[in-house]
mmCIF file with all atom_site columns, C-alpha atoms in Angstrom:
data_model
loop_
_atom_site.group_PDB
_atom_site.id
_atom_site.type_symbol
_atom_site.label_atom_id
_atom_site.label_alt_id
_atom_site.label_comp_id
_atom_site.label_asym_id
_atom_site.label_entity_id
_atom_site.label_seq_id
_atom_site.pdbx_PDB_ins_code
_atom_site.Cartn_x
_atom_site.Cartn_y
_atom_site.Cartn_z
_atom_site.occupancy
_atom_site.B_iso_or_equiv
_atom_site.pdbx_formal_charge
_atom_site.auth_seq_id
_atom_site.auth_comp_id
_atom_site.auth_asym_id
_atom_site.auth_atom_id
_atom_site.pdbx_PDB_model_num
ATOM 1  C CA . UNK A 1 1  ? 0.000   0.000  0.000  1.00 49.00 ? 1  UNK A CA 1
ATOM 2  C CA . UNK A 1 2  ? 1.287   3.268  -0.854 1.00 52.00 ? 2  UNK A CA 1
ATOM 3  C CA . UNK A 1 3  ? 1.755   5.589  2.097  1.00 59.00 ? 3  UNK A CA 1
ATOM 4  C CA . UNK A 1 4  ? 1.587   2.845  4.557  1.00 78.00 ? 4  UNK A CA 1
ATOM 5  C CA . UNK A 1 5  ? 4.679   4.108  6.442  1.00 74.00 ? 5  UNK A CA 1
ATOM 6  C CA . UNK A 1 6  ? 3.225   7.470  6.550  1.00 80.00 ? 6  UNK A CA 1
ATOM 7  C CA . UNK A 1 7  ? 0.238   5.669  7.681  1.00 87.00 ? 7  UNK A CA 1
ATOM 8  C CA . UNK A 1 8  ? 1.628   4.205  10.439 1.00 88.00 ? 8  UNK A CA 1
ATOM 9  C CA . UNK A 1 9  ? 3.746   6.755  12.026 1.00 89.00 ? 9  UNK A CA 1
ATOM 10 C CA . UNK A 1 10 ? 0.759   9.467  12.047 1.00 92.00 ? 10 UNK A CA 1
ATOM 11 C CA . UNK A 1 11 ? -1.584  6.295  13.723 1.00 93.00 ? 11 UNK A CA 1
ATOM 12 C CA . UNK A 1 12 ? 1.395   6.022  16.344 1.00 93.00 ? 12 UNK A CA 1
ATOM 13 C CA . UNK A 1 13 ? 1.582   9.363  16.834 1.00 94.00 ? 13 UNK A CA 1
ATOM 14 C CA . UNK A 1 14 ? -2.473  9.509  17.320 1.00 95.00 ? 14 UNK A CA 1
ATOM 15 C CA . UNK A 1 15 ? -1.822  6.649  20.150 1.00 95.00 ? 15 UNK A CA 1
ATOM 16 C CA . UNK A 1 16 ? 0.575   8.820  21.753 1.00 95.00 ? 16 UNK A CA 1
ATOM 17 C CA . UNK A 1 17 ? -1.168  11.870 21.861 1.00 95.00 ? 17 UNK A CA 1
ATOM 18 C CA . UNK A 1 18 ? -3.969  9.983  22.753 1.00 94.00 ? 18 UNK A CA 1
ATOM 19 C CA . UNK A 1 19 ? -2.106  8.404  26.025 1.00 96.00 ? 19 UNK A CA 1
ATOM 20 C CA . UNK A 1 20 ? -1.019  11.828 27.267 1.00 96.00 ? 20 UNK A CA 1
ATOM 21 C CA . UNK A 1 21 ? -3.945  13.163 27.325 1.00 94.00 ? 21 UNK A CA 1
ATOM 22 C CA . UNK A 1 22 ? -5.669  9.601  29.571 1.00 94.00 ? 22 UNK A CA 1
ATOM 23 C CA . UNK A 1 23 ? -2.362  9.769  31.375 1.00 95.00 ? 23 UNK A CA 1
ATOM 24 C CA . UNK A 1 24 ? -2.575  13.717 32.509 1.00 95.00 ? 24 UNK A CA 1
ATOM 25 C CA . UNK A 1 25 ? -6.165  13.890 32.081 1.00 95.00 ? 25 UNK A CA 1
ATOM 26 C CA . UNK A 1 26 ? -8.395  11.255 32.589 1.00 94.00 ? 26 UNK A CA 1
ATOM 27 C CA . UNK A 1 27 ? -11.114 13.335 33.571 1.00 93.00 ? 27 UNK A CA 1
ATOM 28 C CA . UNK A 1 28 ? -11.593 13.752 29.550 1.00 93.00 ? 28 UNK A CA 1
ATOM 29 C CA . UNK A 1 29 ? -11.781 9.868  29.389 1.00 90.00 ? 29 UNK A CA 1
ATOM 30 C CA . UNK A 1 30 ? -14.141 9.184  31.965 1.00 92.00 ? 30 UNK A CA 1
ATOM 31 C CA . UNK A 1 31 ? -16.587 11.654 29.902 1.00 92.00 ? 31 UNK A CA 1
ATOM 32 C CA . UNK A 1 32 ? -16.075 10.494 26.621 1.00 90.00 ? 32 UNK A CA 1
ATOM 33 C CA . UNK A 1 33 ? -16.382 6.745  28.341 1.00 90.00 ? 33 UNK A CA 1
ATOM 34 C CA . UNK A 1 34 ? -20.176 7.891  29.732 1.00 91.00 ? 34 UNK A CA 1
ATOM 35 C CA . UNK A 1 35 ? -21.532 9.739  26.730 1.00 92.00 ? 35 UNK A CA 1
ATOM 36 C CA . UNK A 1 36 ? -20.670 6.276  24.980 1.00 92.00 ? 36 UNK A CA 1
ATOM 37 C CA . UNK A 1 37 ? -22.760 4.041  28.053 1.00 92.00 ? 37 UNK A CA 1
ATOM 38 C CA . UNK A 1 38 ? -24.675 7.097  27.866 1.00 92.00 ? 38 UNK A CA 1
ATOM 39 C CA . UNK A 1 39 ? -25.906 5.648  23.858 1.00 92.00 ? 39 UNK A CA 1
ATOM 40 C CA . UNK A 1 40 ? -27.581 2.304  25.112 1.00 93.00 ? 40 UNK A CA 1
ATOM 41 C CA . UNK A 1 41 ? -28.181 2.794  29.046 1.00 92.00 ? 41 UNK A CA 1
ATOM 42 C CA . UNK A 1 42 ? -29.899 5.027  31.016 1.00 92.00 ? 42 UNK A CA 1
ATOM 43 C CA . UNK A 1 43 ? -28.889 7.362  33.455 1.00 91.00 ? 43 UNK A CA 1
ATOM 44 C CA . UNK A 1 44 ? -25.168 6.367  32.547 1.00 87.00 ? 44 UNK A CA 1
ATOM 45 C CA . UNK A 1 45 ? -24.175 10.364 33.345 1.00 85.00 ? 45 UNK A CA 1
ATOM 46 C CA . UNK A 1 46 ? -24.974 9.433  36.843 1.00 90.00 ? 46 UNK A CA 1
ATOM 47 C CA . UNK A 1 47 ? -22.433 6.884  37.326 1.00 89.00 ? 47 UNK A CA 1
ATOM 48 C CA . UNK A 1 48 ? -19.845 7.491  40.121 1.00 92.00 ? 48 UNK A CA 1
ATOM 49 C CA . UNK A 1 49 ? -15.646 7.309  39.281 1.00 92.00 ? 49 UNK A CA 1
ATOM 50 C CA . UNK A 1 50 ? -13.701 4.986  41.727 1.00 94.00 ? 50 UNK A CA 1
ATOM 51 C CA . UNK A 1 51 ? -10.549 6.773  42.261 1.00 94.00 ? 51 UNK A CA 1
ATOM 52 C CA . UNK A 1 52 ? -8.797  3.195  41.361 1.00 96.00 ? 52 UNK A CA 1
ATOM 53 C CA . UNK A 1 53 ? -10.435 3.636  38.105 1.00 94.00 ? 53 UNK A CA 1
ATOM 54 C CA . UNK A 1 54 ? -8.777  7.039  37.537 1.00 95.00 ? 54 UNK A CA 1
ATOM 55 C CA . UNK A 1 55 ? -5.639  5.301  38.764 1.00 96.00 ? 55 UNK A CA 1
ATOM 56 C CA . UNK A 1 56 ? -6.129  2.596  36.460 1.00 96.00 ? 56 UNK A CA 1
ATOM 57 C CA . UNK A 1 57 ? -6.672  5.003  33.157 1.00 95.00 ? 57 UNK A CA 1
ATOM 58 C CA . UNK A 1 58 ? -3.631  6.804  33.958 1.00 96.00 ? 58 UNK A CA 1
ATOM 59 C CA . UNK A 1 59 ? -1.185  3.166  33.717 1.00 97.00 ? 59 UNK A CA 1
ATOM 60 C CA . UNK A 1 60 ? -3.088  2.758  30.354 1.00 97.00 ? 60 UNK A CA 1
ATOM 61 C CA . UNK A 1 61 ? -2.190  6.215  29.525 1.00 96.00 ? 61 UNK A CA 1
ATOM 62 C CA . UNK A 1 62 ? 1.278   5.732  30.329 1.00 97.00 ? 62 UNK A CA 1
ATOM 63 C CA . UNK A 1 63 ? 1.114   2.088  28.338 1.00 97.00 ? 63 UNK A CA 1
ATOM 64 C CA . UNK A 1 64 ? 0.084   3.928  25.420 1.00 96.00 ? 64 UNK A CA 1
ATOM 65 C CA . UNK A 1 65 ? 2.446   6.831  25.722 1.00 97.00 ? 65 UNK A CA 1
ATOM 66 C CA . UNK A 1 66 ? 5.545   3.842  26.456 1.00 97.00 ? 66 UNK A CA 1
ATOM 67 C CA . UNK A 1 67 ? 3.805   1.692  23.320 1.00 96.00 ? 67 UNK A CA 1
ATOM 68 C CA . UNK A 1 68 ? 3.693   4.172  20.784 1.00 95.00 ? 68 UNK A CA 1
ATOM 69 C CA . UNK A 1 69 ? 7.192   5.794  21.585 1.00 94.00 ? 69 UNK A CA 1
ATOM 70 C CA . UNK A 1 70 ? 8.339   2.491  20.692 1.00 95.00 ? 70 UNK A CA 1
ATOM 71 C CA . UNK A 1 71 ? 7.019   2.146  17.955 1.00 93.00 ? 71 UNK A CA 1
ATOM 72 C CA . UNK A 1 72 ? 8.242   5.423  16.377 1.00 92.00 ? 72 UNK A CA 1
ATOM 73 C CA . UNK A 1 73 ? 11.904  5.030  17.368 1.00 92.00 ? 73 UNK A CA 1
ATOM 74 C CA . UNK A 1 74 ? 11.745  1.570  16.155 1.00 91.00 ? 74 UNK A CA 1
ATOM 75 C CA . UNK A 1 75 ? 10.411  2.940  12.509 1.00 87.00 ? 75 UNK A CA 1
ATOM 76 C CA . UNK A 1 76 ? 13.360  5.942  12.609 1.00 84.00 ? 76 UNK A CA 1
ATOM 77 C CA . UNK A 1 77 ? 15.686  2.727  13.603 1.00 83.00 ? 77 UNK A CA 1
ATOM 78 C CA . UNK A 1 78 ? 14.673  0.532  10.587 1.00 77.00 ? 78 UNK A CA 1
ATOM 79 C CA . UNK A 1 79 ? 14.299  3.843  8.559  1.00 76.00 ? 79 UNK A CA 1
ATOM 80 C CA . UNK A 1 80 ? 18.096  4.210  8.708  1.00 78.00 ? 80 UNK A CA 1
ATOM 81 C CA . UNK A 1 81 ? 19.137  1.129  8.394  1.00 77.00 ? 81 UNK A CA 1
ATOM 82 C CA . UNK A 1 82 ? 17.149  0.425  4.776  1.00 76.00 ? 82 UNK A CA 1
ATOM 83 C CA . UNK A 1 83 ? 18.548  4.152  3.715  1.00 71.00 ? 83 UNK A CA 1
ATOM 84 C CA . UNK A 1 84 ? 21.521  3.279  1.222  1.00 69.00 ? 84 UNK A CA 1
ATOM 85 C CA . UNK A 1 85 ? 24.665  3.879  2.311  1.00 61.00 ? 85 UNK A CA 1
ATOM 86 C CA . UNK A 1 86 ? 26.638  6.832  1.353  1.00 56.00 ? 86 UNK A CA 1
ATOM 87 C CA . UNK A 1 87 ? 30.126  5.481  1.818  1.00 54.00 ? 87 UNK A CA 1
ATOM 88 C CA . UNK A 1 88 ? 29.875  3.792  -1.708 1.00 52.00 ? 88 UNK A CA 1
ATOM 89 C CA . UNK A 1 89 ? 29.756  0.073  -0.425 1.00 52.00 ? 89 UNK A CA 1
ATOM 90 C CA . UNK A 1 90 ? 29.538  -2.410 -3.209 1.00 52.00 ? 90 UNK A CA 1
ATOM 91 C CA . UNK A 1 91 ? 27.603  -5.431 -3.763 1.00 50.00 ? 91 UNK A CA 1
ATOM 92 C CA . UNK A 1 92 ? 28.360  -9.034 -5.108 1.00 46.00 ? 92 UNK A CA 1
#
């Protein structure tokens, strides 16, 4: 697929942004997470946040944020290595 590269860094790059945001502000999360109850259940905007729920979106967060950081280094990593080589090294 043409593009797929490009593809992929701007979806890991989504992920990361993504996982900063649930890591420093879950608060966003939890709303987005009850307007989406909020679609097939009743009084879902009622429901009460367990602080060890807040606790718990903030390691996914940070899982997100360590996931997709990965990723890109590992992409600028095989990036450089498939770049040919400018000291003129010949082949077979």
């Amino acid at each position: 697929m043409i593009g797929s590269q490009s593809n992929r860094k701007l979806s890991a790059a989504f992920v990361l942004v993504q996982g900063v945001v649930t890591a420093l502000f879950p608060q966003i999360s939890i709303k987005l997470i009850k307007h989406m109850i909020g679609k097939n259940f009743h009084n879902a905007s009622e429901l009460e946040v367990k602080p060890a729920y807040r606790r718990q979106l903030r390691a996914v967060g940070v899982g997100m944020i360590a996931a997709a950081g990965t990723d890109l280094l590992l992409q600028s990593t095989a990036e450089k290595e498939n770049e040919p080589s400018s000291a003129g090294e010949d082949s077979e």
